[in-house]
Tab-separated table of C-alpha atoms in Angstrom:
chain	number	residue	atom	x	y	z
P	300	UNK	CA	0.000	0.000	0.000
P	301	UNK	CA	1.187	3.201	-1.131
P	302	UNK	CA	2.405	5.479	1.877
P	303	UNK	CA	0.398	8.459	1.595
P	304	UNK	CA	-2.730	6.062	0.957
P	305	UNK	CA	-1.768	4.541	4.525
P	306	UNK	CA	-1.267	7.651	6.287
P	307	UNK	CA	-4.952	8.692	4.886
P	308	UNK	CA	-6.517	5.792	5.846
P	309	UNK	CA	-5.173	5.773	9.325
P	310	UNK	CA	-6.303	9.226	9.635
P	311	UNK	CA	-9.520	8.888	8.088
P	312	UNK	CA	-10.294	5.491	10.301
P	313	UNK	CA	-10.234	7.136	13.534
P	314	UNK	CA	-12.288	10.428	12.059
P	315	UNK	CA	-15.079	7.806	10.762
P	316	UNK	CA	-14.617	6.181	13.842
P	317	UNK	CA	-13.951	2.565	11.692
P	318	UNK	CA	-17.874	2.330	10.483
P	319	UNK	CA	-18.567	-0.389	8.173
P	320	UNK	CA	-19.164	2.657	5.507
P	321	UNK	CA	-15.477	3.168	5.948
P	322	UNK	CA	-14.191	-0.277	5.537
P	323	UNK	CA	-16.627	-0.702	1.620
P	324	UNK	CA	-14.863	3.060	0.690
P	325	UNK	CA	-11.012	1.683	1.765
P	326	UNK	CA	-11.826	-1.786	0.066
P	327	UNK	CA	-13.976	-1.016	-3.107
P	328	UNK	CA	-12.350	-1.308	-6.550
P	329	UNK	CA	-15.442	0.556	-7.793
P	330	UNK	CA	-14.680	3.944	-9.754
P	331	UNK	CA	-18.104	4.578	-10.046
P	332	UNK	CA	-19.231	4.018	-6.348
P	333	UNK	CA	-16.326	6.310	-5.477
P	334	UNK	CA	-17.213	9.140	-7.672
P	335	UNK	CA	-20.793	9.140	-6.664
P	336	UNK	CA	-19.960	9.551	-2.717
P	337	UNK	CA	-18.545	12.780	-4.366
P	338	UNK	CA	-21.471	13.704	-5.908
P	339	UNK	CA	-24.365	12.455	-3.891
P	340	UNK	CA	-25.368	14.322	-0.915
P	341	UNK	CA	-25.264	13.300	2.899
P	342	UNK	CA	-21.784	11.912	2.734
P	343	UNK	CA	-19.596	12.998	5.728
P	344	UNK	CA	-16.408	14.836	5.220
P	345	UNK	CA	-14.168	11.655	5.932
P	346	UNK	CA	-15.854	9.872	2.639
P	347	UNK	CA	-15.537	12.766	0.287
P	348	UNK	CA	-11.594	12.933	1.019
P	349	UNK	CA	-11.190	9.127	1.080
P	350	UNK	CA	-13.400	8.676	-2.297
P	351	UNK	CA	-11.509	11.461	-3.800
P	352	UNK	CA	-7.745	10.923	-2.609
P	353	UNK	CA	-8.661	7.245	-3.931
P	354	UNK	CA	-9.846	8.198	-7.510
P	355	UNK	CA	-6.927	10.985	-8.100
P	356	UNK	CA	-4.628	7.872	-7.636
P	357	UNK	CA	-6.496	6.082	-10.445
P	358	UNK	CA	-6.059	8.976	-12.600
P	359	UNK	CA	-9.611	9.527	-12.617
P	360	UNK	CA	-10.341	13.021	-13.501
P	361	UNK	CA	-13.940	13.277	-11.662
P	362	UNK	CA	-11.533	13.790	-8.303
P	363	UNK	CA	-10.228	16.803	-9.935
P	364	UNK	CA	-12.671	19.434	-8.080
P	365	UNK	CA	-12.755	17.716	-4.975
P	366	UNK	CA	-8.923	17.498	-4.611
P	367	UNK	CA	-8.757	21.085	-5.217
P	368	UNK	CA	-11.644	21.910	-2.245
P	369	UNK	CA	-9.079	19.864	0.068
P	370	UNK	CA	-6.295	21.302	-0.957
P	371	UNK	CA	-7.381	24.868	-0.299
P	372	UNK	CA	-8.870	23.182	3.530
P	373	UNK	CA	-7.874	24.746	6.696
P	374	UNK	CA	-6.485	21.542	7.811
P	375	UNK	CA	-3.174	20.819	6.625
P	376	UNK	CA	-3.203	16.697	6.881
P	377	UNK	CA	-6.378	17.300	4.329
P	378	UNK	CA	-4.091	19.781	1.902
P	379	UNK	CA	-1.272	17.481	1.772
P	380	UNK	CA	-3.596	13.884	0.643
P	381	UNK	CA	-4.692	16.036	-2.021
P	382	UNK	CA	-1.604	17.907	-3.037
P	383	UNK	CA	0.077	13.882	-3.568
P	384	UNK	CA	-3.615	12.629	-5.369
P	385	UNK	CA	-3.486	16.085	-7.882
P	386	UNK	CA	0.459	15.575	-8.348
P	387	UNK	CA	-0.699	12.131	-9.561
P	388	UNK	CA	-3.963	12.882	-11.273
P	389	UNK	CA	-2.685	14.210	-14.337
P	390	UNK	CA	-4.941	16.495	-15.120
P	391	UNK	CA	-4.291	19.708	-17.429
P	392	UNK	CA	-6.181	21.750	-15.125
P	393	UNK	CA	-4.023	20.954	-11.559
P	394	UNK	CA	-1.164	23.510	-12.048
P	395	UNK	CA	-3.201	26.658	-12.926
P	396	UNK	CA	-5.900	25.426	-10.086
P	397	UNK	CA	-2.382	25.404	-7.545
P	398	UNK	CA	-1.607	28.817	-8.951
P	399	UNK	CA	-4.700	30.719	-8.123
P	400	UNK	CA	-4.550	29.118	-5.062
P	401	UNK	CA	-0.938	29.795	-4.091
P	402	UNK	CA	-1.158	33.650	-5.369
P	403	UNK	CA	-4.821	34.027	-3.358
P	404	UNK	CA	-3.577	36.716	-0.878
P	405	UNK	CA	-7.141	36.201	0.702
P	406	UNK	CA	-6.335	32.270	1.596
P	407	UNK	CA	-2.781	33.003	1.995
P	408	UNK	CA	-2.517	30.896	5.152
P	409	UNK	CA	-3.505	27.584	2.951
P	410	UNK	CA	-1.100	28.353	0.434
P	411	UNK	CA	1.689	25.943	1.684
P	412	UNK	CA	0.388	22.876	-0.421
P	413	UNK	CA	-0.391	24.575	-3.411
P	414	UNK	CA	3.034	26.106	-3.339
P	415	UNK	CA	4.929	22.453	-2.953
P	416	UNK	CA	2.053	21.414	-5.417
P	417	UNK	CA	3.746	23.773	-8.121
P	418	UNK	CA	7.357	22.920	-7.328
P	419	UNK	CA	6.629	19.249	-7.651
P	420	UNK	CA	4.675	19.536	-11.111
P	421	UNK	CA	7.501	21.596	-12.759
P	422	UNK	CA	4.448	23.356	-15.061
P	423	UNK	CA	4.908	26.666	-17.052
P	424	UNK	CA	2.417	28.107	-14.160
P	425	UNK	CA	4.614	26.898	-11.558
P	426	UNK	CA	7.549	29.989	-11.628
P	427	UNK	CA	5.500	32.884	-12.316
P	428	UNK	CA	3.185	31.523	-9.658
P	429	UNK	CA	6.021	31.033	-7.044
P	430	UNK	CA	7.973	34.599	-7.831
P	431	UNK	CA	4.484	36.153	-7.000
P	432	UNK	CA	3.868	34.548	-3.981
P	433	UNK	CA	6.817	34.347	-2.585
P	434	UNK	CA	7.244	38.844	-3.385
P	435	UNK	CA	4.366	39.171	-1.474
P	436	UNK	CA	5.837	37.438	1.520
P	437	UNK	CA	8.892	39.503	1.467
P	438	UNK	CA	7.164	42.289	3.035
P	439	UNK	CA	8.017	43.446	6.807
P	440	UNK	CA	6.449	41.529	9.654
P	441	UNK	CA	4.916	39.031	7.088
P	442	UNK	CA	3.432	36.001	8.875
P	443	UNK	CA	3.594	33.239	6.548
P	444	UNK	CA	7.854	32.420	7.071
P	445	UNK	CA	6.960	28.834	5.608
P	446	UNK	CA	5.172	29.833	2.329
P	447	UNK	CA	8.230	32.023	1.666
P	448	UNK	CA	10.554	29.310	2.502
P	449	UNK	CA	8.663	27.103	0.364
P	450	UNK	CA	8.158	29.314	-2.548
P	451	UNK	CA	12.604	30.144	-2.231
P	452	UNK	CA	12.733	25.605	-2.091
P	453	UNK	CA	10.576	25.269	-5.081
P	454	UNK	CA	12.261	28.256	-7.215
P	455	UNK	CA	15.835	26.420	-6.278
P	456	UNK	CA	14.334	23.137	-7.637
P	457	UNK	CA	12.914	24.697	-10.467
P	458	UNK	CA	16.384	26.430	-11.178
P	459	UNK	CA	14.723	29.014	-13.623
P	460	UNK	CA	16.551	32.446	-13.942
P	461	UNK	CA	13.500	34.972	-14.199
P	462	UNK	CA	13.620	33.778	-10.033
P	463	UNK	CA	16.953	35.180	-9.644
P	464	UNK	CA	15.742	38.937	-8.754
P	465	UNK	CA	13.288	37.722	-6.299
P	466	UNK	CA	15.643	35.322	-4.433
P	467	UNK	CA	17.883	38.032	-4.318
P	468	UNK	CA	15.410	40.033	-2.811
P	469	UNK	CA	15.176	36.838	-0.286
P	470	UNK	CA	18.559	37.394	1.128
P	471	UNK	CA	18.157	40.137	3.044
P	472	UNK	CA	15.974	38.208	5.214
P	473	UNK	CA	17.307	36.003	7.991
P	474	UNK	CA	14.593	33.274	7.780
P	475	UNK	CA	15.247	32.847	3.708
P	476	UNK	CA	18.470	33.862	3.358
P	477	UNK	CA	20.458	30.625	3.320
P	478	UNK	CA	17.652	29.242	1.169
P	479	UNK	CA	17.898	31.845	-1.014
P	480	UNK	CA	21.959	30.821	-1.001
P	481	UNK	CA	20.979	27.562	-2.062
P	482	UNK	CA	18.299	28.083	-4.634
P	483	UNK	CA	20.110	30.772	-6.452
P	484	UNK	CA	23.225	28.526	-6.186
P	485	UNK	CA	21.207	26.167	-8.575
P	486	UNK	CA	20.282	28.323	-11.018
P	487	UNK	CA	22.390	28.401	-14.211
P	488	UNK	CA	24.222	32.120	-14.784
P	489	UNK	CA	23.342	33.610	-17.965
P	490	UNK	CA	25.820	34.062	-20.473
């Protein structure tokens, strides 16, 4: 059993409190029956996450809006099942969904997942999103240190040089700065 799948499932257990609707969602094969808990109404939180963390893993594109609900959720174990179901979904529509999430100044404290979302699917969304995001944290007193330090992580992995101004800009703050060593580090220099 896939890791992420396990950690879900343990999670999701004790939140559904092990019900035998619980056990048929963890042990069904059925696409179908897992797209409709999406759909139909009455079905707790627990069953929409497992039904759509499940189908993202099959590729099955009717996850798709779900996975994006959860990954803009206040709860962070509920972000990161669907940040790893989306990074495996394959759909077209994941990295500019991650984008206007991660540049949403309004939902700014959720942005963490989106932001490692981006880094991980190495889209053409993925920089522009990231430099913009990661400007906007570089204001004084700014409270979200880890969606910086994310945003300076992914633009080193990404190694693309339209990040170099803004991870310059990342230096002269403590929290980023040896980050910011490290992810300009990786970026090629022009010639």
């Amino acid at each position: 059993m896939d890791e992420e799948l396990r950690s879900l499932t343990e999670r999701l257990r004790q939140e559904s409190g092990g019900a035998v609707p619980y056990e048929r969602l963890v042990a069904t094969g059925d696409l179908d029956e897992l797209a409709e808990v999406l759909t139909a109404p009455g079905h707790p939180l627990w069953a929409r996450e497992l039904a759509a963390f499940r189908l993202g893993l099959a590729g099955d594109r009717r996850a798709f809006e779900s996975l994006v609900l959860f990954l803009n959720h206040r709860d962070p174990a509920r972000c990161a099942s669907a940040a790893y179901a989306l990074s495996r979904l394959d759909d077209p529509r994941t990295a500019r969904a991650a984008a206007a999430l991660a540049t949403n100044e309004l939902r700014v404290a959720y942005a963490l997942h989106p932001v490692r979302l981006l880094t991980d699917l190495h889209a053409p969304e993925s920089v522009p999103a990231l430099i913009t995001t990661l400007q906007r944290r570089l204001r004084p007193h700014d409270p979200y240190r880890r969606v910086a330090l994310a945003c300076v992580e992914g633009l080193g992995e990404l190694a693309d040089p339209r990040a170099r101004p803004v991870l310059n800009d990342a230096l002269a703050h403590p929290a980023l700065a040896e980050a910011a060593v490290r992810a300009l580090g990786r970026i090629p220099r022009q010639r």
